[in-house]
Coordinates of C-alpha atoms in Angstrom, one line a residue:
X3 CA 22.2 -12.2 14.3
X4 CA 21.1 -8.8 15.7
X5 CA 17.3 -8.1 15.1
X6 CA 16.2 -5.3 12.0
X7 CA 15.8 -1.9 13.7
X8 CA 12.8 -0.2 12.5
X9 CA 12.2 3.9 13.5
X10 CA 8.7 4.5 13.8
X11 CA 5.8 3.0 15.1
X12 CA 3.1 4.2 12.7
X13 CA 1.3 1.5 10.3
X14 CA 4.3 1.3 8.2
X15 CA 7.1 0.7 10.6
X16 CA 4.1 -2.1 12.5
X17 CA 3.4 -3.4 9.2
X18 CA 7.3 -4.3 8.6
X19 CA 7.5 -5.4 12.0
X20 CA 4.6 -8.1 11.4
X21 CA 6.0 -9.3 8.3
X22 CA 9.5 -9.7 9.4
X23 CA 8.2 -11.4 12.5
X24 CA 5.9 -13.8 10.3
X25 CA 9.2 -14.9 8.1
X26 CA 11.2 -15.7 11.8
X27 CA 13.2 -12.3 12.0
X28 CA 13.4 -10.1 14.9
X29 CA 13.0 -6.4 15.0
X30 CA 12.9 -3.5 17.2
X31 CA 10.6 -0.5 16.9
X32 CA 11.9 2.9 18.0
X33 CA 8.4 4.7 18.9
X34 CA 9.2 8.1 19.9
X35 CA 5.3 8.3 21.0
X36 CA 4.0 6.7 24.6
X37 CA 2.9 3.8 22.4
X38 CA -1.2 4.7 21.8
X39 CA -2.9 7.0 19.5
X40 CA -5.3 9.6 19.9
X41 CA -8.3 8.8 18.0
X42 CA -8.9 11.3 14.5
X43 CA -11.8 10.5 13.0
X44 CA -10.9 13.3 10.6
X45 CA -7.5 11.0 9.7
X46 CA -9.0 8.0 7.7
X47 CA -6.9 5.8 5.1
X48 CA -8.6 4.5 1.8
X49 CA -6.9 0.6 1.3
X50 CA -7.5 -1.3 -2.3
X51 CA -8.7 -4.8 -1.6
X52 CA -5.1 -6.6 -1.5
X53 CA -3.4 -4.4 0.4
X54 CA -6.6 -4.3 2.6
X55 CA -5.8 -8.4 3.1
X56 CA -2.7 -7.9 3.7
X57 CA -3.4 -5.7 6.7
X58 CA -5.6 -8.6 7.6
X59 CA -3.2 -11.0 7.4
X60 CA -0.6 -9.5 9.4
X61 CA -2.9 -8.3 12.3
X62 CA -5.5 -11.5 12.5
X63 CA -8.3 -8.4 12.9
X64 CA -11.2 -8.7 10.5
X65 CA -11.0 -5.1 9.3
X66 CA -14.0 -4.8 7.3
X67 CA -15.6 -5.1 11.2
X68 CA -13.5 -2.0 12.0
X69 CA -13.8 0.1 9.0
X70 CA -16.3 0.1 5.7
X71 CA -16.3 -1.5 2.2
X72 CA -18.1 1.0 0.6
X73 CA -21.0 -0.4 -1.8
X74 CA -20.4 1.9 -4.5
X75 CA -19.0 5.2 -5.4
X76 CA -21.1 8.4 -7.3
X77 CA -19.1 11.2 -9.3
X78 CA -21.1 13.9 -9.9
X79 CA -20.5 17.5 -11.7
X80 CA -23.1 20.3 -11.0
X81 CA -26.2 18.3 -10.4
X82 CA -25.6 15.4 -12.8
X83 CA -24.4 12.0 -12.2
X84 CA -21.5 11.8 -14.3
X85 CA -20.1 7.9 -13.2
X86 CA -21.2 5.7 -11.3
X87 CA -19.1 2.5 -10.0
X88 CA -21.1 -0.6 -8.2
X89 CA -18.8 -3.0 -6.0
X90 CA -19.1 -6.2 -5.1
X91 CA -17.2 -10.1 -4.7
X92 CA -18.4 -10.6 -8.4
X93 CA -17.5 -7.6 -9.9
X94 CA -14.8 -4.7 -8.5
X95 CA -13.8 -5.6 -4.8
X96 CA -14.6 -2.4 -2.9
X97 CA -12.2 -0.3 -1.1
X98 CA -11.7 -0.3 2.7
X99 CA -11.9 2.8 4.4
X100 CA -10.8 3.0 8.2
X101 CA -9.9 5.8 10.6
X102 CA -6.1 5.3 10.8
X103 CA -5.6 4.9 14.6
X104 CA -7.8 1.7 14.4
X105 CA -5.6 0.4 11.8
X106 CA -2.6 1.4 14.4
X107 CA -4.3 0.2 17.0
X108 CA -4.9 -3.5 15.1
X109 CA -1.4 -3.4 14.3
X110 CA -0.4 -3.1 18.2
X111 CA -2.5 -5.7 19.5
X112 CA -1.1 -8.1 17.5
X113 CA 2.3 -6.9 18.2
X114 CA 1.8 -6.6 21.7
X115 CA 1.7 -11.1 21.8
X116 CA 4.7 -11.5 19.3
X117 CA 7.8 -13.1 20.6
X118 CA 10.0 -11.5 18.1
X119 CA 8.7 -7.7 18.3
X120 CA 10.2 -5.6 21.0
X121 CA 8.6 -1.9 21.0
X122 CA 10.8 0.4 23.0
X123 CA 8.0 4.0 23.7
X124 CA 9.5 7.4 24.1
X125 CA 12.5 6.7 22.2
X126 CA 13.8 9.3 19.7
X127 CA 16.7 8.2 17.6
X128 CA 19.4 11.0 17.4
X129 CA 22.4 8.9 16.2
X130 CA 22.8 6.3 13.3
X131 CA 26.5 4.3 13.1
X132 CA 26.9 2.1 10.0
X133 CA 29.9 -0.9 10.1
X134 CA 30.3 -3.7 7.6
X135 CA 28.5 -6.3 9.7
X136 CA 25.3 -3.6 11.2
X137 CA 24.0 -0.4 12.3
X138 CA 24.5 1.2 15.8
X139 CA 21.2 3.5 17.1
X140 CA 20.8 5.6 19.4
X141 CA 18.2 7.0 21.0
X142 CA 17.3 9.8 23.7
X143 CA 14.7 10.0 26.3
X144 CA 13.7 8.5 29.5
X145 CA 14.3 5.1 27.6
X146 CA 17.5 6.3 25.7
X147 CA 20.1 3.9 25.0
X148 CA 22.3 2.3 21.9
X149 CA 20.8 -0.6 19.8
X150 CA 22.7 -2.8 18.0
X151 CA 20.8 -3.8 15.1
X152 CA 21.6 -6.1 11.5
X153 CA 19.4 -3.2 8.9
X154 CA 17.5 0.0 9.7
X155 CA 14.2 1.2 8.2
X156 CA 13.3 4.6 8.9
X157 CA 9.6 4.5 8.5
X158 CA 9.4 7.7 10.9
X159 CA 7.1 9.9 8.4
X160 CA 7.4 13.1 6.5
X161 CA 10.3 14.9 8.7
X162 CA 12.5 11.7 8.8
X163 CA 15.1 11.5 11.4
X164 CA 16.7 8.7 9.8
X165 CA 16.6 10.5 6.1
X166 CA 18.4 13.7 7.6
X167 CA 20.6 11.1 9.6
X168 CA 21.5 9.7 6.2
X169 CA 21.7 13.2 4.3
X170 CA 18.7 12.1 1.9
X171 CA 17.5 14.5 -0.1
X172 CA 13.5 15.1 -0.6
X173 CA 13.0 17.1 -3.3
X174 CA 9.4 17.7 -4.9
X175 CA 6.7 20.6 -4.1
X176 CA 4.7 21.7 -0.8
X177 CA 1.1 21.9 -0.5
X178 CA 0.0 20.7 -4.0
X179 CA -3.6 20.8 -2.6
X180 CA -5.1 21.9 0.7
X181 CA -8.6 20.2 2.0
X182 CA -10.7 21.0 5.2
X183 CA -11.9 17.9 6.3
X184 CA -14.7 17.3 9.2
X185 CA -15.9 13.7 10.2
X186 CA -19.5 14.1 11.3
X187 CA -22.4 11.7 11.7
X188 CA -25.3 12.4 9.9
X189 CA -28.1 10.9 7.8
X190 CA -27.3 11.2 3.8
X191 CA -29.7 10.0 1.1
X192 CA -27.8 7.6 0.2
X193 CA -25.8 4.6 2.2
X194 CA -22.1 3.1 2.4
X195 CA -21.5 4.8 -1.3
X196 CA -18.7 7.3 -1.1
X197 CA -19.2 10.5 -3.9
X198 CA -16.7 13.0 -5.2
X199 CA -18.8 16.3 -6.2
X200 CA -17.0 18.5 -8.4
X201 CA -18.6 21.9 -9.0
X202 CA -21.7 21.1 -6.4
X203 CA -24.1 24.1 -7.5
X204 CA -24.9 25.8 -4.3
X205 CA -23.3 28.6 -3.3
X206 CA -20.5 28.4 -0.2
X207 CA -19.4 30.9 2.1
X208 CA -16.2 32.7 1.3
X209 CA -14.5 30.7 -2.2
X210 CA -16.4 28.3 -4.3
X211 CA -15.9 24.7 -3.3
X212 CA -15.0 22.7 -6.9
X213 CA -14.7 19.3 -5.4
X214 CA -16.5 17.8 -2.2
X215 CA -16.0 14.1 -1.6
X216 CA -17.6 12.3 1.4
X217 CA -16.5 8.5 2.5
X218 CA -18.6 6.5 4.7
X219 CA -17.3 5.0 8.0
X220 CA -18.9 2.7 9.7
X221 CA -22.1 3.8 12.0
X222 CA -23.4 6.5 10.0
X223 CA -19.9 8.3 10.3
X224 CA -19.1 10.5 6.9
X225 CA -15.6 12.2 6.2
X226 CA -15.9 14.9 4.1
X227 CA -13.5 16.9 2.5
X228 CA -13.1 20.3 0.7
X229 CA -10.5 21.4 -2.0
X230 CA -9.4 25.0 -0.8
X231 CA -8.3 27.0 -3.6
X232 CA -4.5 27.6 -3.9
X233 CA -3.1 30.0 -1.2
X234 CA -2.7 29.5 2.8
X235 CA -5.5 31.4 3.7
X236 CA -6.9 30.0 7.4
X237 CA -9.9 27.7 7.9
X238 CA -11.5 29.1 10.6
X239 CA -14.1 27.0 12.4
X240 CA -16.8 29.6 11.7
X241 CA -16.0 28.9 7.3
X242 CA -15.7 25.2 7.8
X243 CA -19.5 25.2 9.9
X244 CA -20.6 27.2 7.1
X245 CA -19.4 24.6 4.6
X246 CA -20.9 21.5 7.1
X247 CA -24.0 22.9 6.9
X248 CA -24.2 24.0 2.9
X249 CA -23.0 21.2 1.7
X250 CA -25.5 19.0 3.6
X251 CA -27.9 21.2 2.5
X252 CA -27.2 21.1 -0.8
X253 CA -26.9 17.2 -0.5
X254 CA -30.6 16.6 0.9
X255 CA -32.5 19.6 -1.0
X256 CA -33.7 21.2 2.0
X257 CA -32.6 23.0 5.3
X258 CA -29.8 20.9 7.1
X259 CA -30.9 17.6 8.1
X260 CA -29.5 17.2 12.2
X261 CA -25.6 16.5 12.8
X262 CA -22.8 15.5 15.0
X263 CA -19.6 17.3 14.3
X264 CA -16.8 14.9 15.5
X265 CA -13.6 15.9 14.4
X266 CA -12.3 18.6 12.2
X267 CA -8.7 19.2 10.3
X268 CA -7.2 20.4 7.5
X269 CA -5.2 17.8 5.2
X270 CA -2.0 19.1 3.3
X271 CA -0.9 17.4 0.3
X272 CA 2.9 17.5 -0.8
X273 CA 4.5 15.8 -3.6
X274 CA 7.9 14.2 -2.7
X275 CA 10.2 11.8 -3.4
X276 CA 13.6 10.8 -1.8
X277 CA 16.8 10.5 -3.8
X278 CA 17.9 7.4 -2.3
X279 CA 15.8 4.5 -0.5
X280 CA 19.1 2.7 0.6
X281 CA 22.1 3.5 2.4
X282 CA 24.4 0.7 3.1
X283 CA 22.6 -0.9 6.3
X284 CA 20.1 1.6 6.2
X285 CA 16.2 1.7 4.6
X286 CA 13.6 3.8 4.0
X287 CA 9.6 3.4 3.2
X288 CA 6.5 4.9 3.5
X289 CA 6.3 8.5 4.2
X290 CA 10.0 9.2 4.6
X291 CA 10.8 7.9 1.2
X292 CA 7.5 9.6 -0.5
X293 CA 4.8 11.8 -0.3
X294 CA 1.8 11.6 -2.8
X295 CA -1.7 12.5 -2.2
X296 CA -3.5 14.7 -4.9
X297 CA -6.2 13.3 -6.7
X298 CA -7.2 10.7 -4.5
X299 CA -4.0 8.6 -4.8
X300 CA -3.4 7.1 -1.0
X301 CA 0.0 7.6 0.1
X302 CA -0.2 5.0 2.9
X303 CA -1.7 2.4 0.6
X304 CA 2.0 2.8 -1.4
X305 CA 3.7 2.8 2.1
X306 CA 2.3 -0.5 2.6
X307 CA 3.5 -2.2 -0.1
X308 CA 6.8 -0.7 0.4
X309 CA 6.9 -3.0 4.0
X310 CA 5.5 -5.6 1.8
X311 CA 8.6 -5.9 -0.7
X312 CA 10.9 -5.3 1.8
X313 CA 10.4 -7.9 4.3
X314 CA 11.1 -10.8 2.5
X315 CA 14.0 -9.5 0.9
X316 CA 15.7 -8.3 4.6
X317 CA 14.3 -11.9 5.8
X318 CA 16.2 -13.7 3.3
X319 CA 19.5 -11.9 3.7
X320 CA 19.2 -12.1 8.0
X321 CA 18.6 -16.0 7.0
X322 CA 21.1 -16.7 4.2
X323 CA 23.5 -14.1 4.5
X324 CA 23.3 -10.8 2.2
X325 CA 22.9 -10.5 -1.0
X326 CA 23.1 -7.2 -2.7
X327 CA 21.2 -7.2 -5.4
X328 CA 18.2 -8.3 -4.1
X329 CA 18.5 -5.5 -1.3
X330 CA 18.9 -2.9 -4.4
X331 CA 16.2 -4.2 -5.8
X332 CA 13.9 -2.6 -3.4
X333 CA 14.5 1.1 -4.7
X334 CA 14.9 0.2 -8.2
X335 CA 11.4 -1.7 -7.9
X336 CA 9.5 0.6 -5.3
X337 CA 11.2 3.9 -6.0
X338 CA 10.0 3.6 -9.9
X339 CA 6.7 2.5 -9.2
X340 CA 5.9 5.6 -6.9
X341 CA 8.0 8.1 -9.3
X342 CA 5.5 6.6 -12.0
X343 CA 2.7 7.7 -9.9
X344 CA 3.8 11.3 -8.8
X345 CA 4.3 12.1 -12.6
X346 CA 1.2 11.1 -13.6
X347 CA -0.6 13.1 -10.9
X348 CA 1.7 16.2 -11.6
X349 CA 0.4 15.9 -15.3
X350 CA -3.3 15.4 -14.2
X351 CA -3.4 18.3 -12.0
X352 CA -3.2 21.4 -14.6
X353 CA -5.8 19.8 -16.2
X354 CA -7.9 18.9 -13.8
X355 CA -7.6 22.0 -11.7
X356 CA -8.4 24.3 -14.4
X357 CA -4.9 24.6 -15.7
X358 CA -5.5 22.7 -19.0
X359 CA -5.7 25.7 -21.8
X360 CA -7.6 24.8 -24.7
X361 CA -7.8 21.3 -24.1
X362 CA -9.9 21.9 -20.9
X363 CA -13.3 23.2 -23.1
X364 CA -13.0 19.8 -25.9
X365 CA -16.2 18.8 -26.0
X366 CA -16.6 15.6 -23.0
X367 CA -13.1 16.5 -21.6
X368 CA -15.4 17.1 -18.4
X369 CA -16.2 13.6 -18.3
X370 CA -12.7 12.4 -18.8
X371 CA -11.9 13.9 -16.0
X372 CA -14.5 12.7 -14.0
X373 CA -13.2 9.0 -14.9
X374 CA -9.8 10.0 -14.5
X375 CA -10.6 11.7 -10.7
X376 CA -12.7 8.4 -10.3
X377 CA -9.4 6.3 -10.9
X378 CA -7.6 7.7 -8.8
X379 CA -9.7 7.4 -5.3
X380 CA -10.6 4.1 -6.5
X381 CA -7.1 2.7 -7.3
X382 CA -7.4 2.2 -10.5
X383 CA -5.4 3.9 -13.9
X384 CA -2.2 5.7 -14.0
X385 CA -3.3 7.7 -10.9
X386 CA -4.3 4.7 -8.2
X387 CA -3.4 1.1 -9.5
X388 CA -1.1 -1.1 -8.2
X389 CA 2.6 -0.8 -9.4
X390 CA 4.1 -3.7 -11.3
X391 CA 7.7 -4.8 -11.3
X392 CA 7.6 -5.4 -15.4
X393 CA 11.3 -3.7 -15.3
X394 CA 12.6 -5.0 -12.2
X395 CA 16.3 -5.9 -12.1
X396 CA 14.5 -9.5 -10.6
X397 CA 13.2 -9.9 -13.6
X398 CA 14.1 -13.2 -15.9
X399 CA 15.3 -13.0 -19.1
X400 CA 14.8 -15.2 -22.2
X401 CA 12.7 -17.7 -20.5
X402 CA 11.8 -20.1 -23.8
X403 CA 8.8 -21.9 -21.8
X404 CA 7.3 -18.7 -20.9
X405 CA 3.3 -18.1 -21.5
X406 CA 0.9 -15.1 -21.5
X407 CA -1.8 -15.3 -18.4
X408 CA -4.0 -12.8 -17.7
X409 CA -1.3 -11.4 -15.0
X410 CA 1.5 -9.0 -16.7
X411 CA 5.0 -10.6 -15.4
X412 CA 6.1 -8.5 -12.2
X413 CA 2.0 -7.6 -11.6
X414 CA 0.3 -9.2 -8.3
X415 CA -1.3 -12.5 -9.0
X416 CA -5.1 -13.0 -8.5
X417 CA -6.5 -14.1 -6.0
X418 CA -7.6 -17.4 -6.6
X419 CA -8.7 -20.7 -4.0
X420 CA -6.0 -23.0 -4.5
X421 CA -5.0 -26.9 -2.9
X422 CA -2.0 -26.9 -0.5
X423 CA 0.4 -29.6 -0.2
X424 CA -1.3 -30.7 2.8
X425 CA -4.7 -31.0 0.9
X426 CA -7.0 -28.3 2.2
X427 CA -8.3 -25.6 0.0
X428 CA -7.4 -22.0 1.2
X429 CA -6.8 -18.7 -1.3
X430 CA -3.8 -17.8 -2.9
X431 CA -3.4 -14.5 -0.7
X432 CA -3.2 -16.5 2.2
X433 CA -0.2 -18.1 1.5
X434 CA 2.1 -15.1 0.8
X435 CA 4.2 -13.6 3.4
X436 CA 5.9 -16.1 4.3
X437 CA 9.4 -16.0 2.8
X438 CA 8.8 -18.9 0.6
X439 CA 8.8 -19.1 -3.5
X440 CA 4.9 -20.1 -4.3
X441 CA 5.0 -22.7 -7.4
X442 CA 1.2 -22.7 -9.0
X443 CA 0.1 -25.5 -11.5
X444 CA -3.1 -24.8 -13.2
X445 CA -4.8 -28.3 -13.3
X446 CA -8.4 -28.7 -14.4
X447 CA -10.3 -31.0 -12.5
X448 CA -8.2 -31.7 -9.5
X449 CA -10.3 -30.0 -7.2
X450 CA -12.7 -32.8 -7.3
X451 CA -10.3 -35.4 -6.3
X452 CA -8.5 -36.4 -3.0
X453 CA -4.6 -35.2 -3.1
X454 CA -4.0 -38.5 -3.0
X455 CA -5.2 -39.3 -5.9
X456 CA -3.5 -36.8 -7.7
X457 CA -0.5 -35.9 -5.9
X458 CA 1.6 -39.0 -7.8
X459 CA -0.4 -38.5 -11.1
X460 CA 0.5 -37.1 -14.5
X461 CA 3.0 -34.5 -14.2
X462 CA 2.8 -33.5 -10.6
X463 CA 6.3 -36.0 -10.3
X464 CA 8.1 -34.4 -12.1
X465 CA 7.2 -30.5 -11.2
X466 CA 7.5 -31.9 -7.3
X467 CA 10.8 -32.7 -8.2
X468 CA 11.9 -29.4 -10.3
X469 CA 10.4 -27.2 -6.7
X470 CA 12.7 -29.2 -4.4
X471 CA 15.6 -28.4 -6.8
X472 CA 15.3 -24.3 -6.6
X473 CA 17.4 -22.8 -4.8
X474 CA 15.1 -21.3 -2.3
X475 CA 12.3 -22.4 -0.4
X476 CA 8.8 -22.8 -2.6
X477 CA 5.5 -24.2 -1.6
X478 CA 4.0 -26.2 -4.2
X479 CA -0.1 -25.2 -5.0
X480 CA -2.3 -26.4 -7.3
X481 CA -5.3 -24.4 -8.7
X482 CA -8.3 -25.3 -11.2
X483 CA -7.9 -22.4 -13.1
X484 CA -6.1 -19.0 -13.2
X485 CA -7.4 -15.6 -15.1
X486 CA -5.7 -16.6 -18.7
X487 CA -4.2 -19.6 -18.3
X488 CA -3.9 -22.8 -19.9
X489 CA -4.3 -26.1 -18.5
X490 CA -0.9 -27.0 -16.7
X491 CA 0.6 -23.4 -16.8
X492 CA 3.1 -23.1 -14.0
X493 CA 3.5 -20.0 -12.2
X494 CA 6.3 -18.7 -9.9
X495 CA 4.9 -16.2 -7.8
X496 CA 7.4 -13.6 -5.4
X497 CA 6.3 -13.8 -1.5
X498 CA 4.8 -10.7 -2.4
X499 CA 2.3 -12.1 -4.4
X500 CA 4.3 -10.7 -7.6
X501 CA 4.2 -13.0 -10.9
X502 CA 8.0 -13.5 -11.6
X503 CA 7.0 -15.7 -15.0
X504 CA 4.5 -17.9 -16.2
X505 CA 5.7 -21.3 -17.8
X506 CA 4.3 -23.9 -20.2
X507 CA 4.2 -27.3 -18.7
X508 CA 6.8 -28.3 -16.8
X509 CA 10.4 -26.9 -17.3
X510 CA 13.0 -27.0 -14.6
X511 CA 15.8 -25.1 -16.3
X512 CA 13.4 -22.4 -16.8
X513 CA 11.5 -22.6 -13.0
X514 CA 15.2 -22.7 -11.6
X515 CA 16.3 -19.3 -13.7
X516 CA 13.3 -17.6 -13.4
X517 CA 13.8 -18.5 -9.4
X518 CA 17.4 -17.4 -9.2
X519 CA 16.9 -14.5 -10.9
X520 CA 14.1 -13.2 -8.3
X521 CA 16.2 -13.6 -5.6
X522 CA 18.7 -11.6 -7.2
X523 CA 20.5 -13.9 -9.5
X524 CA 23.3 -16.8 -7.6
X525 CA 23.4 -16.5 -4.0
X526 CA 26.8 -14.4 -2.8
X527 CA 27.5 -12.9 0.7
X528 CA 28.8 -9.5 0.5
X529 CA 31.0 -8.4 3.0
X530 CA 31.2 -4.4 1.5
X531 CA 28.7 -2.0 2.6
X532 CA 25.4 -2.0 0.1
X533 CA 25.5 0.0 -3.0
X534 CA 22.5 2.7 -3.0
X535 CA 21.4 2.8 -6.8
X536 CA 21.7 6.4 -7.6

């Protein structure tokens, strides 16, 4: 079968091409670029811890070498601390923040030995034929050529070749907010904590900053970033060393401590959202299906995730032939969960900007805000946390074994060590990925005990028995406890890492349903061309 074709060689389009490769399917990747980037350290990405291990995963690179895990984060309004947030393994994982052409560059190294990757450089797609049984590219340059390919995923950013290709439509507003943003090393009095400032009470040149937020990188490096107010007036370099220097003024209480100025930009935000992820043959993610930014929400982060969901299902129709509905589901799932977020954002920012009427002078409203800004950098609350698939048309129904956990059905599972089949102890995380089902018993007490021992035992039989029955691949893991659960809950996890139902005891009729339905419901090869949801 001809390999998926994936336009773009940014982290999103690498990304897919890891996780396809890890699940036996081969892909090209159109990079229109000469297959490097040119370092930004004003262009950083903030990852939440799963989607930070997911990048480590995929690439084999510890990242937390590459970029930082910040130790906590400050808000503060005028000169008050209005929230502070402390991270650590015990308590919240901390976020990962990396310049994005390390995380590129990760991505390529560990493309650049896979058997099943081909990256073709200076290629620009320019044509995209659709037939019942693939997708014919083509692309110009001194590379150009056709590809034959089985699916397309146009992860080729904001000005999408493949979505004009496609006649997508993008609707959604341009430059919701407007930062200057310089990277500069310098010493701060305080370490690895990242702070947003809103309303810092020195005085700027040209407009009043409301909100400064600085991010540590690793080796004393600091991005920092001011909100322009509305309007497209420039940033010269002359207003931006003004702000440098203020602002670190301001910070230390004194003149302005000594600094390196590495890199400078200006970061636009726009709030988009394609009609249509699907086409037939053809897919999009990241930032050609959306844009999202204001308010600290991390449009890459959701980018990620949408590689995540996809690979699996693309890997199990190249395998086992396709199957429509589980292809749709990737809009209806990832289109919602992003739509979710750009609302809530687009309701936050009248209010947060200053927009809010009466309800902006309540008394603590400032605060609430405060929290509400802290969410959202963080990934946390309607503005930052991870999407769940509570609605998804993968979703069982009437499932009479099913059991609360602490998981919400279609939410990622937790992260917790678990007992593979082959008797070694490794984390749940570890095992997604990899096209496979997961089945999870909750057992008390078998993590004392040889497999061996407990392998044959009790009702491990029986549920061995009900996993070789479903009609896809699952791995069978055992764990000593789960957030919420019972002793002998079983859960069926997505490759994902999704929770697709939590059951009580042993039920194969259930396990089996709740299995077919999140691959789509009974297998069936379709020979039409996909239905796009509308």
């Amino acid at each position: 079968m001809d390999p998926v074709i994936i336009v773009g060689a940014g982290p999103v389009g690498l990304t897919l091409a890891l996780a396809l490769a890890r699940q036996e399917v081969p892909s090209v990747v159109l990079d229109e670029g000469p297959g490097k980037e040119e370092p930004r350290l004003a262009r950083t990405v903030v990852l939440r811890e799963d989607t930070a291990a997911l990048m480590e995963r995929l690439s084999g690179v510890p990242l937390a070498r590459e970029g930082a895990h910040w130790a906590g984060w400050r808000a503060l309004r005028r000169k008050q601390v209005i929230r502070e947030v402390t991270f650590g393994d015990d308590t919240e994982p901390a976020p990962l923040h990396i310049a994005q052409h390390v995380l590129t560059g990760a991505l390529r190294e560990s493309l650049a030995g896979e058997r099943l990757v081909k990256v073709a450089v200076d290629s620009r797609l320019d044509t995209i034929e659709q037939e019942p049984s693939g997708v014919t590219a083509h692309t110009r340059g001194p590379n150009g050529t056709w590809w034959r390919g089985s699916y397309l995923v146009g992860c080729d950013g904001p000005r999408s070749t493949v979505r004009k290709l496609q006649d997508i439509r993008f609707p959604g507003r341009t430059a919701v907010e407007r930062h200057a943003v310089a990277s500069l090393r310098a010493e701060l009095p305080w370490t690895d904590e990242a702070l947003l400032h809103r309303m810092p009470p020195w005085r700027t040149s040209g407009p009043s900053a409301v909100e400064v937020t600085a991010r540590p990188l690793p080796d004393g490096v600091w991005r920092v970033d001011w909100l322009l107010p509305p309007g497209k007036d420039l940033v010269t370099p002359e207003l931006l060393l003004a702000r440098v220097r203020e602002t670190l003024a301001g910070w230390t209480g004194g003149p302005t401590p000594p600094y390196e100025l590495l890199d400078t930009g200006v970061h636009t935000v726009h709030h988009r959202l394609a009609r249509r992820w699907r086409v037939g043959r053809v897919f999009l993610a990241g930032d050609a299906a959306h844009l999202l930014g204001a308010l600290g929400t991390q449009g890459l982060d959701e980018g990620l995730r949408d590689a995540e969901n996809l690979a699996w299902k693309l890997a199990l129709a190249w395998h086992h032939g396709r199957h429509e509905a589980l292809l749709d589901s990737y809009q209806a799932e990832r289109r919602a969960v992003v739509a979710a977020r750009l609302r809530a954002a687009d309701q936050a920012l009248p209010l947060l900007r200053g927009g809010g009427g009466l309800r902006a002078y309540v008394p603590g409203s400032a605060r609430g805000h405060d929290a509400l800004l802290t969410d959202g950098h963080l990934g946390r609350g309607v503005l930052g946390a991870p999407g769940a698939y509570a609605l998804s048309p993968l979703a069982p129904r009437h499932l009479e074994g099913e059991v609360p956990v602490s998981t919400e059905p279609g939410a990622m599972v937790s992260d917790v060590r678990v007992t593979a089949e082959d008797g070694s102890f490794v984390r749940l995380r570890d095992r997604l990925g990899r096209g496979a089902l997961l089945v999870l018993l909750v057992a008390p007490g078998t993590g004392v005990w040889d497999r061996k021992h407990w392998a044959t035992a009790g009702i491990m039989p029986r549920l061995a028995a009900a996993v070789a029955a479903l009609p896809h691949p699952a791995e069978l893991l055992v764990a000593e406890s789960y957030p919420g659960a019972a002793a002998h809950t079983v859960l069926l996890i997505r490759p994902d890492g999704h929770l697709v139902a939590a059951l009580g005891g042993v039920r194969p009729a259930d396990l089996y349903a709740a299995a077919e339905a999140a691959l789509g419901g009974p297998a069936k090869a379709e020979a039409t061309a996909g239905s796009a949801a509308k």
